[in-house]
Coordinates of C-alpha atoms and ligand atoms in Angstrom, one line a residue:
M1 CA -0.4 -0.1 -0.2
T2 CA 0.9 3.3 -0.2
Y3 CA -0.1 7.3 -0.9
P4 CA -3.1 8.0 -1.0
I5 CA -4.0 5.2 0.8
V6 CA -0.6 5.9 3.3
R7 CA -0.4 9.1 5.0
M8 CA 2.8 8.6 7.5
R9 CA 1.9 12.4 8.5
R10 CA -1.2 10.7 10.2
N11 CA 1.3 9.2 12.8
R12 CA 3.1 13.0 13.1
R13 CA 0.1 15.2 14.0
T14 CA -0.4 15.6 17.4
P15 CA 2.1 15.5 20.9
Q16 CA -0.1 12.4 22.1
I17 CA 0.2 10.5 18.6
R18 CA 4.1 11.3 18.6
A19 CA 4.5 9.9 22.2
L20 CA 2.6 7.2 21.4
V21 CA 4.9 5.7 18.5
R22 CA 7.9 7.2 19.3
E23 CA 10.0 4.0 19.3
T24 CA 13.0 4.8 21.6
R25 CA 13.6 7.2 24.2
I26 CA 16.4 7.9 27.0
S27 CA 16.2 8.2 31.2
A28 CA 18.0 8.9 33.5
D29 CA 18.6 5.6 35.0
K30 CA 20.9 4.8 31.4
L31 CA 23.6 7.3 31.8
V32 CA 26.7 7.3 33.5
Y33 CA 28.2 10.4 35.0
P34 CA 32.1 10.9 34.5
L35 CA 34.1 12.7 37.6
F36 CA 37.6 13.4 37.8
V37 CA 39.5 13.6 41.2
V38 CA 41.9 15.0 42.2
E39 CA 43.8 15.0 46.3
G40 CA 43.3 17.4 48.6
H41 CA 40.4 19.0 50.7
G42 CA 37.8 21.4 49.8
V43 CA 39.0 21.5 46.0
K44 CA 36.1 22.2 42.6
T45 CA 38.2 23.4 39.9
P46 CA 36.4 24.1 36.7
I47 CA 37.7 22.1 34.1
A48 CA 37.9 25.4 31.2
S49 CA 37.8 23.0 28.0
M50 CA 34.5 20.9 28.9
P51 CA 32.3 23.7 30.7
G52 CA 30.2 22.4 34.0
C53 CA 32.8 19.9 34.8
F54 CA 35.0 20.1 37.5
H55 CA 38.0 18.9 39.2
F56 CA 37.2 17.0 42.7
S57 CA 39.1 16.4 45.7
V58 CA 37.1 13.4 47.4
D59 CA 34.5 15.4 50.7
M60 CA 34.1 17.7 47.6
L61 CA 32.9 15.0 45.4
V62 CA 30.8 12.5 47.9
N63 CA 28.5 16.1 47.5
E64 CA 29.0 16.7 43.9
C65 CA 27.4 12.8 44.0
R66 CA 24.6 13.5 46.3
E67 CA 23.2 15.8 43.5
V68 CA 23.8 13.1 40.5
L69 CA 21.4 11.2 42.9
A70 CA 19.2 13.6 43.5
L71 CA 18.9 13.8 39.9
G72 CA 17.8 10.4 38.6
V73 CA 21.5 9.3 37.7
N74 CA 22.6 6.4 39.5
H75 CA 26.0 5.6 37.8
V76 CA 29.4 7.6 37.9
I77 CA 32.7 6.2 36.4
L78 CA 35.9 7.7 38.3
F79 CA 38.8 9.1 36.7
G80 CA 42.2 9.9 39.0
I81 CA 44.3 12.8 38.6
P82 CA 47.0 12.0 41.1
A83 CA 50.0 14.1 43.1
Q84 CA 52.8 12.0 42.2
K85 CA 52.9 10.6 38.6
D86 CA 56.3 7.7 37.6
A87 CA 56.8 5.8 35.2
F88 CA 55.0 2.6 36.0
G89 CA 52.2 4.6 37.2
K90 CA 52.3 3.4 40.6
S91 CA 49.6 6.2 41.8
G92 CA 47.0 4.8 40.1
Y93 CA 47.7 0.8 42.5
D94 CA 47.7 2.4 45.3
E95 CA 45.8 1.2 47.8
H96 CA 45.7 4.6 49.3
G97 CA 45.7 6.9 46.3
V98 CA 43.1 8.8 45.4
V99 CA 40.2 6.9 43.6
P100 CA 40.7 4.0 46.0
R101 CA 39.6 6.7 48.6
A102 CA 36.8 8.1 46.6
I103 CA 35.5 4.9 45.7
A104 CA 35.4 4.0 49.4
A105 CA 34.5 7.6 50.8
L106 CA 31.3 6.8 48.3
K107 CA 30.5 3.5 48.7
R108 CA 30.3 4.6 52.4
D109 CA 28.0 8.2 51.9
L110 CA 25.6 6.8 49.1
P111 CA 24.8 3.1 48.9
G112 CA 22.5 3.5 45.9
L113 CA 24.9 5.1 43.9
C114 CA 26.9 2.6 41.3
V115 CA 31.0 3.5 41.3
W116 CA 32.6 2.5 38.5
A117 CA 36.6 2.5 37.9
D118 CA 38.1 3.6 34.9
V119 CA 41.4 1.9 35.1
C120 CA 44.2 3.0 33.1
L121 CA 47.8 3.5 33.8
C122 CA 47.6 7.2 31.6
E123 CA 46.8 10.0 33.9
Y124 CA 49.6 8.1 36.8
T125 CA 52.4 7.9 34.4
S126 CA 55.5 10.5 33.5
H127 CA 55.4 9.3 30.5
G128 CA 51.5 9.7 29.9
H129 CA 51.4 6.3 28.7
C130 CA 48.5 3.7 29.0
G131 CA 51.4 0.6 29.7
V132 CA 54.9 0.4 30.1
V133 CA 57.0 2.2 27.6
E134 CA 60.2 0.4 27.3
N135 CA 62.2 1.6 24.6
Q136 CA 60.0 3.9 23.4
V137 CA 57.2 1.0 22.6
V138 CA 54.4 0.7 25.2
N139 CA 55.1 -3.4 26.5
N140 CA 51.9 -5.2 26.1
D141 CA 52.3 -7.8 28.5
K142 CA 54.2 -6.2 31.4
T143 CA 51.3 -3.9 31.6
L144 CA 48.6 -6.4 32.2
P145 CA 49.5 -7.1 35.8
L146 CA 49.6 -3.5 36.5
L147 CA 46.2 -3.1 35.1
A148 CA 44.9 -6.0 37.0
E149 CA 46.2 -5.2 40.4
A150 CA 45.0 -1.4 40.2
A151 CA 41.7 -3.2 39.5
R152 CA 41.9 -5.9 42.7
V153 CA 42.7 -2.2 44.8
Y154 CA 39.6 -0.9 43.2
A155 CA 37.6 -3.3 44.0
A156 CA 39.0 -4.4 47.4
A157 CA 37.9 -0.8 47.8
G158 CA 34.1 -1.2 46.5
A159 CA 33.8 -0.5 42.8
D160 CA 31.1 -2.2 41.4
I161 CA 32.0 -2.0 37.4
I162 CA 36.0 -2.0 36.6
A163 CA 36.1 -1.0 33.6
P164 CA 39.7 -1.3 31.6
S165 CA 40.4 2.1 28.5
D166 CA 43.8 0.9 28.4
M167 CA 43.7 -0.8 24.8
M168 CA 46.2 -4.1 25.7
D169 CA 45.9 -7.3 24.4
G170 CA 44.1 -9.5 26.9
R171 CA 43.5 -6.9 29.7
V172 CA 39.8 -8.1 30.5
D173 CA 41.6 -12.0 31.0
A174 CA 43.7 -10.8 33.0
I175 CA 41.3 -8.6 35.2
R176 CA 38.8 -11.5 35.5
A177 CA 41.7 -13.8 36.7
V178 CA 43.3 -11.5 40.1
L179 CA 39.6 -10.3 40.5
D180 CA 37.9 -13.8 40.8
D181 CA 41.2 -15.4 42.5
N182 CA 40.9 -12.4 45.4
G183 CA 37.4 -12.7 45.9
F184 CA 35.7 -9.7 43.5
S185 CA 33.5 -12.6 41.1
D186 CA 30.4 -10.4 41.5
V187 CA 32.5 -7.8 40.8
A188 CA 31.4 -6.3 35.9
I189 CA 34.2 -5.4 34.2
C190 CA 32.5 -3.0 31.2
A191 CA 36.3 -3.3 28.7
Y192 CA 36.3 -0.2 26.4
S193 CA 36.9 -2.9 23.6
A194 CA 36.4 -0.4 20.2
K195 CA 38.2 2.2 20.9
Y196 CA 39.3 4.5 18.4
A197 CA 42.7 6.2 18.6
S198 CA 40.4 9.7 18.2
A199 CA 41.6 13.2 18.4
Y200 CA 37.8 14.1 20.7
Y201 CA 39.6 13.2 23.3
G202 CA 41.6 16.6 23.5
P203 CA 39.7 18.1 26.0
F204 CA 40.3 14.8 28.8
R205 CA 43.5 15.1 28.2
E206 CA 43.7 18.4 29.7
A207 CA 41.4 17.8 32.0
A208 CA 43.5 14.6 32.9
C209 CA 46.9 16.2 32.6
S210 CA 47.8 12.8 30.0
A211 CA 48.2 13.5 26.8
P212 CA 51.5 11.3 26.0
G213 CA 55.0 12.6 26.0
F214 CA 56.0 11.3 23.0
G215 CA 54.6 9.7 20.2
D216 CA 50.4 8.8 20.0
R217 CA 47.9 6.5 21.3
K218 CA 47.9 4.4 17.4
S219 CA 50.0 1.1 18.3
Y220 CA 47.3 0.4 20.9
Q221 CA 44.0 2.4 20.2
M222 CA 42.5 1.4 17.4
D223 CA 42.8 3.3 13.4
P224 CA 39.7 5.3 13.3
A225 CA 38.9 3.7 9.1
N226 CA 37.9 0.3 11.2
S227 CA 35.1 -1.7 11.4
D228 CA 35.9 -4.8 11.2
E229 CA 37.8 -4.8 13.5
A230 CA 35.6 -3.4 16.4
I231 CA 34.3 -6.3 16.1
R232 CA 36.8 -8.8 16.6
E233 CA 37.9 -6.2 19.7
V234 CA 34.6 -6.8 21.4
A235 CA 34.5 -10.5 20.5
L236 CA 37.8 -11.1 21.7
D237 CA 37.0 -8.9 25.5
L238 CA 33.6 -10.9 25.3
D239 CA 35.6 -14.1 25.5
E240 CA 37.8 -13.2 28.3
G241 CA 35.0 -12.6 30.1
A242 CA 33.7 -8.7 29.5
D243 CA 30.1 -8.0 30.5
M244 CA 29.8 -5.3 29.1
V245 CA 31.5 -3.6 25.8
M246 CA 32.1 0.1 24.8
V247 CA 32.5 1.7 22.1
K248 CA 34.2 5.0 22.2
P249 CA 33.8 8.0 20.6
A250 CA 30.2 7.9 20.1
L251 CA 28.8 10.5 17.6
A252 CA 32.0 9.9 14.9
Y253 CA 31.1 5.8 15.6
L254 CA 27.2 5.5 16.0
D255 CA 27.5 2.9 12.8
I256 CA 29.7 0.8 15.3
V257 CA 27.8 0.7 17.8
R258 CA 24.9 -0.7 15.4
R259 CA 27.1 -3.2 14.5
V260 CA 28.0 -4.0 18.2
K261 CA 24.7 -3.9 19.0
D262 CA 23.1 -6.5 15.7
E263 CA 26.1 -8.9 16.0
F264 CA 26.5 -10.0 20.2
M265 CA 23.4 -9.5 22.6
V266 CA 25.4 -7.8 24.8
P267 CA 25.0 -4.9 26.6
V268 CA 27.0 -2.2 24.6
V269 CA 27.7 1.0 26.3
A270 CA 29.0 4.3 24.4
Y271 CA 30.9 7.4 25.2
N272 CA 30.1 10.4 24.7
V273 CA 33.5 12.0 25.0
S274 CA 34.9 14.9 25.6
G275 CA 35.3 16.7 22.4
E276 CA 32.1 16.2 21.9
Y277 CA 31.3 17.1 25.1
A278 CA 33.3 20.9 24.2
M279 CA 31.5 21.0 20.7
I280 CA 28.2 21.8 22.2
K281 CA 28.8 23.3 24.4
A282 CA 31.1 25.9 22.5
A283 CA 28.5 26.4 19.8
A284 CA 26.2 26.8 22.1
A285 CA 27.7 29.9 24.1
N286 CA 27.9 31.1 20.6
G287 CA 24.6 31.4 20.2
W288 CA 24.8 29.3 17.1
I289 CA 23.0 26.4 18.9
D290 CA 20.2 25.2 21.1
H291 CA 22.1 23.7 23.7
D292 CA 19.3 21.5 25.1
K293 CA 17.7 20.4 22.2
V294 CA 21.0 19.5 20.2
M295 CA 22.7 17.5 23.1
M296 CA 19.0 15.7 23.7
E297 CA 19.5 14.9 19.9
T298 CA 22.8 14.1 20.3
L299 CA 22.3 11.3 23.3
L300 CA 18.8 9.9 21.3
S301 CA 20.6 9.3 19.0
M302 CA 23.6 7.2 20.6
H303 CA 20.4 5.5 22.0
R304 CA 18.7 4.5 19.1
A305 CA 21.6 3.2 17.5
G306 CA 22.5 0.7 20.1
A307 CA 23.9 2.0 23.0
D308 CA 21.9 0.4 25.6
V309 CA 24.1 2.5 28.3
I310 CA 25.8 6.0 27.3
I311 CA 28.4 7.9 29.6
T312 CA 28.0 11.6 28.7
Y313 CA 28.9 14.6 30.7
F314 CA 25.7 15.9 30.2
A315 CA 23.9 13.0 32.3
K316 CA 23.3 15.9 34.5
D317 CA 22.1 18.6 32.2
A318 CA 20.1 15.8 30.0
A319 CA 18.8 14.5 34.0
R320 CA 17.3 17.9 35.0
L321 CA 15.3 17.9 31.3
L322 CA 14.0 14.4 31.6
V323 CA 12.9 14.8 35.4
A324 CA 10.5 17.7 33.8
P325 CA 9.7 16.0 30.0
R326 CA 8.7 18.3 27.1
A327 CA 6.2 17.0 24.9
Ligands
PBG401 C1 42.1 7.2 29.4 C2 40.7 7.4 29.2 C3 40.9 8.4 27.8 C4 39.5 9.0 28.0 C5 39.1 7.8 28.7 N1 40.0 7.1 29.8 C6 42.0 9.3 27.1 C7 42.8 8.4 26.2 O1 42.7 7.5 25.4 O2 43.5 9.9 25.9 C8 38.9 9.6 27.1 C9 37.5 10.4 27.6 C10 37.0 11.4 27.0 O3 37.7 12.1 26.2 O4 35.9 11.9 27.2 N2 42.7 6.1 29.0
ZN402 ZN1 44.6 5.8 29.3

């Protein structure tokens, strides 16, 4: 059947009909809010390239997360910015480090909050690479035990979900084994499986002071030109025991999100990264786009593409709108 019997516009005629036939909705309980933790007390320092985002000391982080929970966002993912960096990223797996202390404080004061811990070395290494560097090369197999140790320390502090973002081969397997051997078999792993070597991470690297001191991350993060390779990465991480898989960045990789969702029947996470956030904030600040509408359209598109979960710096902004939905 076709026009004039079929008229597609009938289902678009009123807000009520449009709501009735709407296929996709985002809700605050699908969002994960990323937060940066620093040493000190009473610290809440704005991050210039990410308006609305801050560096928090542990005490201030707890206040922030109370607000996040009140908005209906139940998940946060923590990134640590340590006082000391060294070649092996020791402050990343120090049990007295900033992230384990933050996890413990959050789980104590806000038991309803689900705390994710990003696991990587780049925030903690003096050279800014995601692994152990030898002769200017990131050594995969020497990095694995350090990542696994970080995961163990975060799990011991109370982390609910461990999210390795390093892109070393075999890290999910290494982390799963160490978690299970230490009584943390209930702690989930969300693997950054298809993580691309992207220029969209610029503001994050400024925020985390984690830009590589030499070279780039192309020998471990994926080539933006590749799609089949993402499927292989996801398959391997699932084989190694990942409970959820991530595609990162999100906006320029929605085709990958859809392929992963179609190919594997597992929870898919999309990371709406710092550069994607900064672009919308900057254009909106100039009056060139409508902030709230572009933000919601962007998040909705990620969900429609197949993302069950979205990690986004917009989580609070979006949740505020979702509390008072528009027709
Ligand atoms: C560290 C890490 C990065 C991001 C999350 N974890 C940056 C990188 O790989 O350099 C990027 C997040 C963002 O841009 O919002 N491995
Ligand atoms: Zn890293």
